[in-house]
Coordinates of C-alpha atoms and ligand atoms in Angstrom, one line a residue:
M1 CA 4.2 -3.2 16.9
K2 CA 7.4 -2.3 15.1
V3 CA 6.6 -1.6 11.4
A4 CA 9.1 -1.2 8.6
V5 CA 8.3 0.4 5.2
I6 CA 10.5 -0.3 2.3
Q7 CA 10.8 2.3 -0.5
M8 CA 11.9 0.7 -3.8
N9 CA 12.7 1.6 -7.4
T10 CA 11.2 -1.5 -9.1
K11 CA 12.2 -2.2 -12.7
S12 CA 11.2 -4.9 -15.2
D13 CA 13.5 -7.7 -14.1
K14 CA 11.4 -9.6 -11.6
E15 CA 14.2 -11.8 -10.2
E16 CA 16.4 -8.7 -9.6
N17 CA 13.4 -7.0 -7.9
L18 CA 12.9 -10.0 -5.6
R19 CA 16.6 -10.2 -4.8
K20 CA 16.5 -6.5 -3.8
A21 CA 13.3 -6.9 -1.8
E22 CA 14.8 -9.9 0.0
G23 CA 17.8 -7.8 1.1
F24 CA 15.5 -5.1 2.4
I25 CA 13.2 -7.6 4.2
R26 CA 16.1 -9.3 5.9
Q27 CA 17.6 -6.0 7.0
A28 CA 14.3 -4.8 8.4
A29 CA 13.6 -8.1 10.1
D30 CA 17.1 -8.1 11.6
N31 CA 16.3 -4.6 12.9
G32 CA 13.3 -6.0 14.8
A33 CA 10.4 -5.2 12.4
E34 CA 7.4 -7.3 13.1
L35 CA 5.5 -6.1 10.1
I36 CA 7.1 -5.1 6.8
S37 CA 5.3 -3.2 4.0
L38 CA 6.4 -3.1 0.4
P39 CA 5.2 -0.7 -2.3
E40 CA 2.7 -1.2 -5.2
Y41 CA 3.9 -3.3 -8.1
F42 CA 7.0 -4.2 -6.0
N43 CA 8.1 -7.2 -8.1
Y44 CA 7.5 -5.8 -11.6
M45 CA 7.2 -2.3 -13.1
G46 CA 7.8 -2.2 -16.8
E47 CA 6.1 -2.1 -20.2
E48 CA 2.4 -2.8 -20.1
S49 CA 3.0 -5.8 -22.4
G50 CA 5.2 -7.3 -19.7
K51 CA 2.4 -7.4 -17.1
I52 CA 0.7 -10.5 -18.5
E53 CA 3.9 -12.5 -18.6
N54 CA 4.7 -11.4 -15.1
A55 CA 1.3 -12.1 -13.7
E56 CA 1.1 -14.9 -11.1
Q57 CA -1.4 -17.2 -9.4
I58 CA -2.1 -16.3 -5.8
P59 CA -1.3 -18.3 -3.7
D60 CA 1.5 -20.7 -4.8
G61 CA 3.1 -18.4 -7.4
R62 CA 6.8 -17.4 -7.5
T63 CA 6.3 -14.2 -5.4
T64 CA 3.8 -15.5 -2.8
S65 CA 6.1 -18.5 -2.2
F66 CA 9.0 -16.2 -1.8
L67 CA 7.2 -14.0 0.7
S68 CA 5.8 -17.0 2.7
G69 CA 9.3 -18.4 3.1
L70 CA 10.6 -15.1 4.5
A71 CA 7.6 -14.5 6.7
K72 CA 8.0 -18.0 8.2
E73 CA 11.8 -17.7 8.5
Y74 CA 11.6 -14.5 10.6
G75 CA 8.1 -15.0 12.2
I76 CA 6.8 -11.7 10.8
F77 CA 4.0 -10.3 8.8
I78 CA 4.9 -9.2 5.3
H79 CA 2.6 -6.8 3.4
A80 CA 3.3 -7.1 -0.3
G81 CA 2.1 -3.7 -1.5
S82 CA 0.9 -5.3 -4.7
I83 CA 1.9 -7.8 -7.4
I84 CA 0.2 -8.6 -10.7
E85 CA -2.2 -11.5 -10.3
K86 CA -3.5 -13.6 -13.2
Y87 CA -7.0 -12.9 -14.3
S88 CA -7.3 -13.7 -18.0
N89 CA -5.1 -13.8 -21.2
E90 CA -5.6 -10.1 -21.7
K91 CA -5.9 -8.6 -18.1
S92 CA -4.5 -9.1 -14.6
Y93 CA -5.5 -7.9 -11.1
N94 CA -3.3 -5.4 -9.1
T95 CA -3.3 -7.4 -5.9
S96 CA -2.1 -6.6 -2.4
I97 CA -1.5 -9.5 0.0
I98 CA -0.5 -9.9 3.6
V99 CA 1.4 -13.0 4.7
S100 CA 1.3 -14.1 8.3
P101 CA 4.3 -15.4 10.4
D102 CA 3.2 -19.0 9.6
G103 CA 3.5 -18.2 5.8
K104 CA -0.2 -18.1 5.1
I105 CA -2.0 -15.4 3.1
V106 CA -4.3 -13.6 5.6
G107 CA -5.1 -10.5 3.4
N108 CA -5.9 -10.4 -0.3
Y109 CA -7.1 -7.1 -1.8
R110 CA -7.5 -6.3 -5.5
K111 CA -7.2 -2.6 -6.3
I112 CA -10.7 -1.2 -6.8
H113 CA -10.1 2.2 -8.3
L114 CA -7.9 2.0 -11.4
F115 CA -5.6 4.9 -12.3
D116 CA -7.0 6.2 -15.6
I117 CA -6.1 9.8 -15.9
E118 CA -4.9 12.4 -18.4
I119 CA -3.2 15.6 -17.1
N120 CA -2.8 17.8 -20.2
G121 CA 0.7 18.1 -21.3
V122 CA 2.0 16.4 -18.2
S123 CA 1.1 12.7 -18.0
S124 CA -1.5 10.1 -18.8
Y125 CA -2.1 6.6 -17.5
M126 CA -4.8 4.0 -18.4
E127 CA -4.3 1.3 -15.8
S128 CA -7.6 -0.3 -16.9
N129 CA -6.0 -1.2 -20.3
S130 CA -4.2 -4.1 -18.5
I131 CA -5.7 -4.3 -15.1
E132 CA -9.2 -5.6 -14.0
G133 CA -10.6 -3.7 -11.0
G134 CA -11.3 -5.5 -7.8
D135 CA -14.9 -5.6 -6.3
S136 CA -14.4 -5.9 -2.6
A137 CA -12.8 -4.1 0.3
E138 CA -10.5 -6.1 2.6
I139 CA -10.0 -5.9 6.4
V140 CA -7.3 -8.0 8.1
E141 CA -7.0 -8.8 11.8
L142 CA -3.4 -8.1 12.9
P143 CA -2.0 -8.3 16.4
F144 CA -2.1 -4.5 16.5
G145 CA -5.8 -4.5 15.4
K146 CA -7.8 -4.4 12.3
A147 CA -6.2 -3.1 9.1
G148 CA -7.9 -1.8 6.0
M149 CA -6.2 -2.5 2.7
A150 CA -6.0 -0.2 -0.3
I151 CA -3.6 0.6 -3.2
C152 CA -2.4 4.0 -4.5
Y153 CA -5.2 5.7 -6.4
D154 CA -7.7 4.3 -3.8
L155 CA -6.3 7.0 -1.6
R156 CA -8.5 9.6 -3.4
F157 CA -11.7 7.9 -2.3
P158 CA -12.3 8.7 1.3
E159 CA -15.5 6.6 1.5
L160 CA -13.4 3.4 1.5
F161 CA -11.4 4.5 4.5
R162 CA -14.4 5.8 6.4
K163 CA -16.0 2.3 5.9
Y164 CA -12.8 0.8 7.3
A165 CA -12.8 3.0 10.3
L166 CA -16.5 2.4 11.0
E167 CA -15.8 -1.3 10.8
G168 CA -13.1 -1.0 13.5
C169 CA -9.9 -0.5 11.7
N170 CA -7.1 1.5 13.3
V171 CA -4.5 1.2 10.6
F172 CA -4.6 1.6 6.7
F173 CA -2.2 0.1 4.2
L174 CA -1.5 2.5 1.3
P175 CA 1.2 1.0 -0.9
A176 CA 1.7 3.2 -4.0
A177 CA 3.5 4.1 -7.2
F178 CA 2.3 7.7 -7.0
T179 CA 3.4 9.9 -9.9
Q180 CA 6.0 12.5 -9.3
Y181 CA 3.7 15.3 -10.5
T182 CA 0.6 14.4 -8.5
G183 CA 2.8 13.3 -5.6
M184 CA 4.2 16.8 -5.2
L185 CA 0.7 18.2 -5.2
H186 CA -1.4 15.7 -3.3
W187 CA 0.4 12.6 -1.7
E188 CA 1.1 13.8 1.8
T189 CA -2.0 15.9 2.1
L190 CA -4.3 13.0 1.2
L191 CA -2.4 10.6 3.4
R192 CA -2.6 12.9 6.4
A193 CA -6.3 13.6 5.7
R194 CA -7.1 9.9 5.7
A195 CA -5.2 9.5 9.0
I196 CA -6.8 12.6 10.7
E197 CA -10.4 12.1 9.6
N198 CA -10.4 8.5 10.6
Q199 CA -7.9 8.7 13.5
C200 CA -6.0 5.7 12.1
Y201 CA -2.3 5.0 11.3
V202 CA -1.4 5.1 7.6
I203 CA 1.4 2.9 6.3
A204 CA 2.4 4.2 2.9
A205 CA 5.2 2.4 1.1
G206 CA 6.0 4.1 -2.2
Q207 CA 7.9 3.5 -5.4
I208 CA 10.6 6.1 -6.1
G209 CA 12.4 7.1 -9.2
S210 CA 12.1 6.2 -12.9
H211 CA 10.8 2.8 -14.0
L212 CA 10.0 3.6 -17.7
P213 CA 11.0 6.6 -19.9
G214 CA 8.8 9.5 -18.7
K215 CA 7.3 7.5 -15.8
V216 CA 8.8 8.7 -12.5
C217 CA 7.4 7.9 -9.0
Y218 CA 7.3 10.3 -6.2
G219 CA 8.6 8.2 -3.3
N220 CA 8.2 10.0 0.0
S221 CA 7.1 6.8 1.7
M222 CA 5.8 7.6 5.2
I223 CA 4.1 6.4 8.3
I224 CA 1.5 8.7 9.8
D225 CA -0.1 8.4 13.2
P226 CA -3.8 8.9 14.1
W227 CA -3.2 12.6 15.0
G228 CA -1.9 13.2 11.5
T229 CA 1.7 13.4 12.5
V230 CA 4.3 12.1 10.0
V231 CA 6.3 9.8 12.4
A232 CA 8.6 8.5 9.7
K233 CA 9.4 9.7 6.1
A234 CA 11.8 8.1 3.6
P235 CA 14.7 10.0 2.0
E236 CA 15.0 10.5 -1.7
K237 CA 16.4 7.0 -2.4
E238 CA 15.6 3.3 -1.9
S239 CA 15.4 2.9 1.8
I240 CA 13.7 1.5 4.9
I241 CA 11.9 3.6 7.5
Y242 CA 10.5 2.4 10.9
A243 CA 7.9 3.3 13.4
E244 CA 6.1 1.8 16.4
L245 CA 2.4 1.5 16.1
E246 CA 0.9 2.4 19.5
G247 CA -2.7 1.7 20.5
E248 CA -2.6 4.6 22.9
R249 CA -2.2 7.1 20.0
V250 CA -5.4 5.8 18.4
Q251 CA -7.2 5.9 21.8
S252 CA -6.0 9.4 22.7
A253 CA -7.0 10.8 19.3
R254 CA -10.5 9.3 19.5
E255 CA -11.1 10.2 23.1
S256 CA -9.9 13.8 22.6
I257 CA -11.8 14.4 19.4
P258 CA -14.5 11.8 19.1
C259 CA -15.5 12.8 15.6
L260 CA -16.3 9.2 14.5
T261 CA -19.0 9.0 17.2
H262 CA -20.2 12.5 16.7
R263 CA -21.3 11.7 13.1
K264 CA -24.8 12.6 12.1
P265 CA -25.3 10.7 8.9
Q266 CA -29.1 10.9 9.4
Y267 CA -28.9 14.6 8.5
Y268 CA -26.9 14.3 5.2
Ligands
LIG1 N1 -0.6 3.8 -9.2 C1 -1.5 4.7 -9.0 O1 -2.6 4.4 -8.7 C2 -1.1 6.1 -9.1 C3 -2.0 7.1 -8.4 C4 -1.5 8.5 -8.4 O2 -0.4 8.8 -8.8 C5 -2.5 9.6 -8.1 O3 -2.1 10.8 -8.3 O4 -3.6 9.3 -7.7

């Protein structure tokens, strides 16, 4: 299955963000992509106060209708890394969706782990001020196999991905707006660790560049195979990367090093 990952620098103008995303989606589909993955918050990244006014119903909101139309037009799957979903007058969900070639939403995952951190003298985020955490994991059946859905900070919680692997997944979605500081330190190491320890593909579409003063995302979108090899990595700009997901790579990793079946959870 040919996958495209779109790396974006999303700002606060939703219609401009959608116009840009449409251009990338059309380009990737014209290049034969069967599944296209977008980053976290791909349609709006701006002031916290703007999240509520840019929150949408799912389905039938502006962005899901936009994605359904493109998915049907090209007959492809589109993974919207995340958009802001209405929850209440004060808070929203950070929600990742997968749209199938017939335009239907087949995957809907609300970010479980919220990015509330303080790195002294470097950066602080309090995602829970505006976002309500999700309460359920999400596995989607794709033509390539089962896919586990996650968003950004979820990457730091290996239990979620082990659950996905034990429930039959062979690919993980990790859309992100990873910070530049933590990205330099942890992004690739954590992505490759999730791929290696679970022998799954990892599809990681990232935000790149500045979207608010002092808020810069790390980019480095990448696709990693079940052996932990980075098979595609984005340049330091808005761009599209491609890779073929191959079932044999999953099979060879798991037959060569059957760690998932060698587990002895009864002892720990
Ligand atoms: N949007 C996010 O969840 C950011 C997570 C991040 O940057 C990290 O270091 O974790």
